[in-house]
Amino acid sequence: MKYFGVILAVLAVFVCQNEASVSVVMNQLNKTVQSMQNVLEERRGHVAENQNSRLQAFMENFRGIVAHTVAATRKEFEGQGPECFSTLDGELNDAQNKVSPALEKCLQDNVPNAQPFESSINGLIVRGAEIQARMNEIEAECASENNVIARACIAKYIPRVSMSVGVYIAAAGKLRGQTAVSMGAAYAKIGSCALSPMKDFKVAVAIARRNARACTKVQ
């Protein structure tokens, strides 16, 4: 992640310039934590909402296929006899009314549980706040009219704070990866679930079209 690059760059400055740059180092670490805190705050309370939005968009692919197939089949037989078209229309409605709830059930049965991710986000936000609070404590503890003494005081805490920030950022990255894996699994399960009702729908439409052709030939 880009944050690891920031941390490594900060530590490189620290190693090269030592005590002269400790305030810059601590400030950059604080900014890194705050940046991730902002991202986590934006996600907090919206995991389920975001999951649902993305899954609904995924389901639109199936809904679109159903709607397009029904519309195209109706258009194909328009004007070829009211009785034949009425029968076709009824068969298409039956097919659509059967597949639509089946698809919705596929979605409802496979939506990931957002609660563990929400809990993890809350835990990370608390951890980030603790790290920032510790940075403030260090600055207060090391405050001195003598800049050399102040920098030396801060410098001894830099390695431990850097490690804490690195672990925090790594945990946030891991959580994001786990969320992506969970969504990928949901897509796969929904897609697998939708295969059977979509196959039945296509068979029903094919039968309706065949019946419509036979009807129009008789007329």
mmCIF file of C-alpha atoms in Angstrom:
data_model
loop_
_atom_site.group_PDB
_atom_site.id
_atom_site.type_symbol
_atom_site.label_atom_id
_atom_site.label_comp_id
_atom_site.label_asym_id
_atom_site.label_seq_id
_atom_site.Cartn_x
_atom_site.Cartn_y
_atom_site.Cartn_z
ATOM 1 C CA MET A 1 0.000 0.000 0.000
ATOM 2 C CA LYS A 2 1.046 3.584 -0.552
ATOM 3 C CA TYR A 3 1.105 4.194 3.207
ATOM 4 C CA PHE A 4 3.973 1.760 3.660
ATOM 5 C CA GLY A 5 5.922 3.835 1.160
ATOM 6 C CA VAL A 6 5.220 6.933 3.207
ATOM 7 C CA ILE A 7 6.383 5.259 6.400
ATOM 8 C CA LEU A 8 9.571 3.953 4.812
ATOM 9 C CA ALA A 9 10.309 7.353 3.289
ATOM 10 C CA VAL A 10 9.775 8.996 6.645
ATOM 11 C CA LEU A 11 12.071 6.559 8.385
ATOM 12 C CA ALA A 12 14.713 7.085 5.696
ATOM 13 C CA VAL A 13 14.674 10.802 6.446
ATOM 14 C CA PHE A 14 14.928 10.019 10.127
ATOM 15 C CA VAL A 15 17.901 7.721 9.673
ATOM 16 C CA CYS A 16 19.718 10.181 7.420
ATOM 17 C CA GLN A 17 19.135 13.348 9.405
ATOM 18 C CA ASN A 18 18.587 11.830 12.835
ATOM 19 C CA GLU A 19 17.452 14.225 15.542
ATOM 20 C CA ALA A 20 17.229 17.273 13.270
ATOM 21 C CA SER A 21 14.145 15.864 11.549
ATOM 22 C CA VAL A 22 12.259 14.092 14.344
ATOM 23 C CA SER A 23 9.444 16.652 14.415
ATOM 24 C CA VAL A 24 8.916 16.220 10.673
ATOM 25 C CA VAL A 25 8.915 12.449 11.109
ATOM 26 C CA MET A 26 6.351 12.518 13.902
ATOM 27 C CA ASN A 27 4.184 14.960 11.973
ATOM 28 C CA GLN A 28 4.232 12.749 8.878
ATOM 29 C CA LEU A 29 3.327 9.680 10.895
ATOM 30 C CA ASN A 30 0.433 11.594 12.413
ATOM 31 C CA LYS A 31 -0.773 12.661 8.952
ATOM 32 C CA THR A 32 -0.549 9.068 7.734
ATOM 33 C CA VAL A 33 -2.737 7.855 10.582
ATOM 34 C CA GLN A 34 -5.199 10.713 10.118
ATOM 35 C CA SER A 35 -5.493 9.993 6.412
ATOM 36 C CA MET A 36 -6.442 6.381 7.118
ATOM 37 C CA GLN A 37 -8.768 7.465 9.917
ATOM 38 C CA ASN A 38 -10.615 9.668 7.426
ATOM 39 C CA VAL A 39 -11.011 6.742 5.023
ATOM 40 C CA LEU A 40 -12.292 4.476 7.792
ATOM 41 C CA GLU A 41 -14.720 7.118 9.051
ATOM 42 C CA GLU A 42 -16.184 7.389 5.556
ATOM 43 C CA ARG A 43 -16.728 3.633 5.450
ATOM 44 C CA ARG A 44 -18.073 3.279 8.984
ATOM 45 C CA GLY A 45 -21.791 2.561 9.064
ATOM 46 C CA HIS A 46 -21.950 2.168 5.280
ATOM 47 C CA VAL A 47 -20.557 -1.318 4.687
ATOM 48 C CA ALA A 48 -23.977 -2.947 4.260
ATOM 49 C CA GLU A 49 -25.188 -0.042 2.130
ATOM 50 C CA ASN A 50 -22.160 -0.229 -0.154
ATOM 51 C CA GLN A 51 -22.413 -4.002 -0.436
ATOM 52 C CA ASN A 52 -26.090 -3.796 -1.344
ATOM 53 C CA SER A 53 -25.463 -1.088 -3.934
ATOM 54 C CA ARG A 54 -22.772 -3.127 -5.671
ATOM 55 C CA LEU A 55 -24.787 -6.349 -5.550
ATOM 56 C CA GLN A 56 -27.879 -4.602 -6.896
ATOM 57 C CA ALA A 57 -25.785 -3.355 -9.809
ATOM 58 C CA PHE A 58 -24.598 -6.937 -10.362
ATOM 59 C CA MET A 59 -28.201 -8.208 -10.306
ATOM 60 C CA GLU A 60 -29.178 -5.653 -12.938
ATOM 61 C CA ASN A 61 -27.286 -7.801 -15.441
ATOM 62 C CA PHE A 62 -29.748 -10.653 -14.906
ATOM 63 C CA ARG A 63 -32.776 -8.380 -14.685
ATOM 64 C CA GLY A 64 -31.709 -6.690 -17.889
ATOM 65 C CA ILE A 65 -31.410 -10.010 -19.717
ATOM 66 C CA VAL A 66 -34.908 -11.007 -18.589
ATOM 67 C CA ALA A 67 -36.479 -7.677 -19.529
ATOM 68 C CA HIS A 68 -34.713 -7.524 -22.902
ATOM 69 C CA THR A 69 -35.656 -11.117 -23.771
ATOM 70 C CA VAL A 70 -39.324 -10.545 -22.943
ATOM 71 C CA ALA A 71 -39.462 -7.248 -24.851
ATOM 72 C CA ALA A 72 -37.691 -8.677 -27.910
ATOM 73 C CA THR A 73 -39.974 -11.720 -28.011
ATOM 74 C CA ARG A 74 -43.096 -9.582 -27.763
ATOM 75 C CA LYS A 75 -41.856 -7.324 -30.526
ATOM 76 C CA GLU A 76 -41.148 -10.335 -32.743
ATOM 77 C CA PHE A 77 -44.795 -11.422 -32.685
ATOM 78 C CA GLU A 78 -46.550 -8.052 -32.615
ATOM 79 C CA GLY A 79 -49.283 -7.775 -35.248
ATOM 80 C CA GLN A 80 -49.398 -11.513 -35.950
ATOM 81 C CA GLY A 81 -52.852 -12.148 -34.507
ATOM 82 C CA PRO A 82 -54.354 -10.861 -31.257
ATOM 83 C CA GLU A 83 -55.172 -14.312 -29.884
ATOM 84 C CA CYS A 84 -51.693 -15.655 -30.548
ATOM 85 C CA PHE A 85 -50.079 -12.548 -29.089
ATOM 86 C CA SER A 86 -52.320 -12.660 -26.017
ATOM 87 C CA THR A 87 -51.332 -16.265 -25.356
ATOM 88 C CA LEU A 88 -47.666 -15.433 -25.888
ATOM 89 C CA ASP A 89 -47.923 -12.430 -23.591
ATOM 90 C CA GLY A 90 -49.392 -14.572 -20.831
ATOM 91 C CA GLU A 91 -46.656 -17.180 -21.163
ATOM 92 C CA LEU A 92 -43.955 -14.504 -21.091
ATOM 93 C CA ASN A 93 -45.493 -12.921 -18.005
ATOM 94 C CA ASP A 94 -45.555 -16.309 -16.289
ATOM 95 C CA ALA A 95 -41.898 -16.902 -17.153
ATOM 96 C CA GLN A 96 -40.876 -13.448 -15.922
ATOM 97 C CA ASN A 97 -42.947 -13.726 -12.746
ATOM 98 C CA LYS A 98 -41.252 -17.026 -11.983
ATOM 99 C CA VAL A 99 -37.653 -16.000 -12.617
ATOM 100 C CA SER A 100 -37.754 -12.569 -10.946
ATOM 101 C CA PRO A 101 -38.433 -13.735 -7.359
ATOM 102 C CA ALA A 102 -35.988 -16.609 -7.835
ATOM 103 C CA LEU A 103 -33.262 -14.113 -8.738
ATOM 104 C CA GLU A 104 -34.134 -11.900 -5.778
ATOM 105 C CA LYS A 105 -33.871 -14.914 -3.478
ATOM 106 C CA CYS A 106 -30.411 -15.635 -4.870
ATOM 107 C CA LEU A 107 -29.433 -12.104 -3.873
ATOM 108 C CA GLN A 108 -31.032 -12.166 -0.427
ATOM 109 C CA ASP A 109 -29.548 -15.547 0.477
ATOM 110 C CA ASN A 110 -25.994 -14.545 -0.414
ATOM 111 C CA VAL A 111 -25.528 -10.987 0.838
ATOM 112 C CA PRO A 112 -22.367 -10.937 3.010
ATOM 113 C CA ASN A 113 -22.726 -10.211 6.711
ATOM 114 C CA ALA A 114 -21.534 -6.635 7.111
ATOM 115 C CA GLN A 115 -21.374 -6.684 10.921
ATOM 116 C CA PRO A 116 -17.892 -8.235 11.296
ATOM 117 C CA PHE A 117 -16.473 -5.637 8.902
ATOM 118 C CA GLU A 118 -18.224 -2.804 10.742
ATOM 119 C CA SER A 119 -16.786 -4.076 14.023
ATOM 120 C CA SER A 120 -13.300 -4.262 12.527
ATOM 121 C CA ILE A 121 -13.591 -0.715 11.184
ATOM 122 C CA ASN A 122 -14.660 0.543 14.603
ATOM 123 C CA GLY A 123 -11.736 -1.274 16.195
ATOM 124 C CA LEU A 124 -9.270 0.248 13.743
ATOM 125 C CA ILE A 125 -10.639 3.737 14.313
ATOM 126 C CA VAL A 126 -10.188 3.277 18.059
ATOM 127 C CA ARG A 127 -6.642 2.013 17.495
ATOM 128 C CA GLY A 128 -5.808 4.944 15.240
ATOM 129 C CA ALA A 129 -7.104 7.381 17.832
ATOM 130 C CA GLU A 130 -4.958 5.690 20.481
ATOM 131 C CA ILE A 131 -1.852 6.048 18.312
ATOM 132 C CA GLN A 132 -2.565 9.726 17.719
ATOM 133 C CA ALA A 133 -3.194 10.261 21.427
ATOM 134 C CA ARG A 134 0.150 8.637 22.191
ATOM 135 C CA MET A 135 1.864 10.968 19.712
ATOM 136 C CA ASN A 136 0.338 13.942 21.489
ATOM 137 C CA GLU A 137 1.523 12.571 24.831
ATOM 138 C CA ILE A 138 5.047 12.224 23.471
ATOM 139 C CA GLU A 139 5.047 15.799 22.193
ATOM 140 C CA ALA A 140 3.819 17.039 25.569
ATOM 141 C CA GLU A 141 6.322 14.904 27.452
ATOM 142 C CA CYS A 142 9.200 16.063 25.267
ATOM 143 C CA ALA A 143 8.276 19.746 25.195
ATOM 144 C CA SER A 144 11.302 21.828 26.159
ATOM 145 C CA GLU A 145 12.716 25.265 25.548
ATOM 146 C CA ASN A 146 15.893 23.484 24.538
ATOM 147 C CA ASN A 147 15.295 22.210 20.992
ATOM 148 C CA VAL A 148 18.154 19.736 21.176
ATOM 149 C CA ILE A 149 16.719 18.109 24.291
ATOM 150 C CA ALA A 150 13.202 18.086 22.801
ATOM 151 C CA ARG A 151 14.362 16.441 19.582
ATOM 152 C CA ALA A 152 16.391 13.842 21.453
ATOM 153 C CA CYS A 153 13.367 13.009 23.588
ATOM 154 C CA ILE A 154 11.084 12.574 20.570
ATOM 155 C CA ALA A 155 13.712 10.591 18.677
ATOM 156 C CA LYS A 156 13.723 7.739 21.183
ATOM 157 C CA TYR A 157 10.002 7.154 20.560
ATOM 158 C CA ILE A 158 10.120 7.247 16.752
ATOM 159 C CA PRO A 159 10.888 3.531 16.146
ATOM 160 C CA ARG A 160 8.055 2.314 18.378
ATOM 161 C CA VAL A 161 5.534 4.813 16.979
ATOM 162 C CA SER A 162 6.563 3.927 13.434
ATOM 163 C CA MET A 163 5.994 0.251 14.182
ATOM 164 C CA SER A 164 2.555 0.985 15.647
ATOM 165 C CA VAL A 165 1.575 2.987 12.577
ATOM 166 C CA GLY A 166 2.839 0.252 10.265
ATOM 167 C CA VAL A 167 0.829 -2.430 12.072
ATOM 168 C CA TYR A 168 -2.265 -0.202 12.037
ATOM 169 C CA ILE A 169 -1.996 0.490 8.296
ATOM 170 C CA ALA A 170 -1.343 -3.187 7.563
ATOM 171 C CA ALA A 171 -4.479 -4.142 9.498
ATOM 172 C CA ALA A 172 -6.526 -1.621 7.510
ATOM 173 C CA GLY A 173 -5.155 -3.030 4.263
ATOM 174 C CA LYS A 174 -5.946 -6.583 5.366
ATOM 175 C CA LEU A 175 -9.515 -5.576 6.193
ATOM 176 C CA ARG A 176 -9.961 -4.030 2.777
ATOM 177 C CA GLY A 177 -8.693 -7.243 1.189
ATOM 178 C CA GLN A 178 -11.063 -9.345 3.288
ATOM 179 C CA THR A 179 -13.978 -7.147 2.219
ATOM 180 C CA ALA A 180 -13.042 -7.603 -1.436
ATOM 181 C CA VAL A 181 -12.793 -11.388 -1.010
ATOM 182 C CA SER A 182 -16.182 -11.460 0.688
ATOM 183 C CA MET A 183 -17.764 -9.512 -2.168
ATOM 184 C CA GLY A 184 -16.102 -11.746 -4.745
ATOM 185 C CA ALA A 185 -17.527 -14.809 -3.014
ATOM 186 C CA ALA A 186 -20.976 -13.198 -2.978
ATOM 187 C CA TYR A 187 -20.793 -12.508 -6.725
ATOM 188 C CA ALA A 188 -19.822 -16.127 -7.370
ATOM 189 C CA LYS A 189 -22.584 -17.559 -5.170
ATOM 190 C CA ILE A 190 -25.262 -15.313 -6.659
ATOM 191 C CA GLY A 191 -24.110 -16.109 -10.179
ATOM 192 C CA SER A 192 -24.153 -19.833 -9.454
ATOM 193 C CA CYS A 193 -27.582 -19.593 -7.836
ATOM 194 C CA ALA A 194 -28.977 -17.659 -10.806
ATOM 195 C CA LEU A 195 -27.960 -20.305 -13.359
ATOM 196 C CA SER A 196 -30.912 -22.626 -12.758
ATOM 197 C CA PRO A 197 -33.747 -20.035 -12.772
ATOM 198 C CA MET A 198 -32.224 -18.285 -15.782
ATOM 199 C CA LYS A 199 -32.024 -21.608 -17.631
ATOM 200 C CA ASP A 200 -35.662 -22.348 -16.778
ATOM 201 C CA PHE A 201 -36.616 -18.858 -17.960
ATOM 202 C CA LYS A 202 -34.894 -19.314 -21.313
ATOM 203 C CA VAL A 203 -36.597 -22.690 -21.779
ATOM 204 C CA ALA A 204 -39.991 -21.149 -20.961
ATOM 205 C CA VAL A 205 -39.412 -18.331 -23.464
ATOM 206 C CA ALA A 206 -38.340 -20.812 -26.134
ATOM 207 C CA ILE A 207 -41.549 -22.804 -25.578
ATOM 208 C CA ALA A 208 -43.622 -19.610 -25.713
ATOM 209 C CA ARG A 209 -41.993 -18.622 -28.999
ATOM 210 C CA ARG A 210 -42.536 -22.085 -30.449
ATOM 211 C CA ASN A 211 -46.194 -22.010 -29.424
ATOM 212 C CA ALA A 212 -46.588 -18.537 -30.923
ATOM 213 C CA ARG A 213 -45.109 -19.665 -34.237
ATOM 214 C CA ALA A 214 -47.441 -22.656 -34.351
ATOM 215 C CA CYS A 215 -50.407 -20.439 -33.533
ATOM 216 C CA THR A 216 -49.644 -17.912 -36.266
ATOM 217 C CA LYS A 217 -49.228 -20.672 -38.853
ATOM 218 C CA VAL A 218 -52.694 -22.026 -38.032
ATOM 219 C CA GLN A 219 -54.196 -18.585 -38.453
#
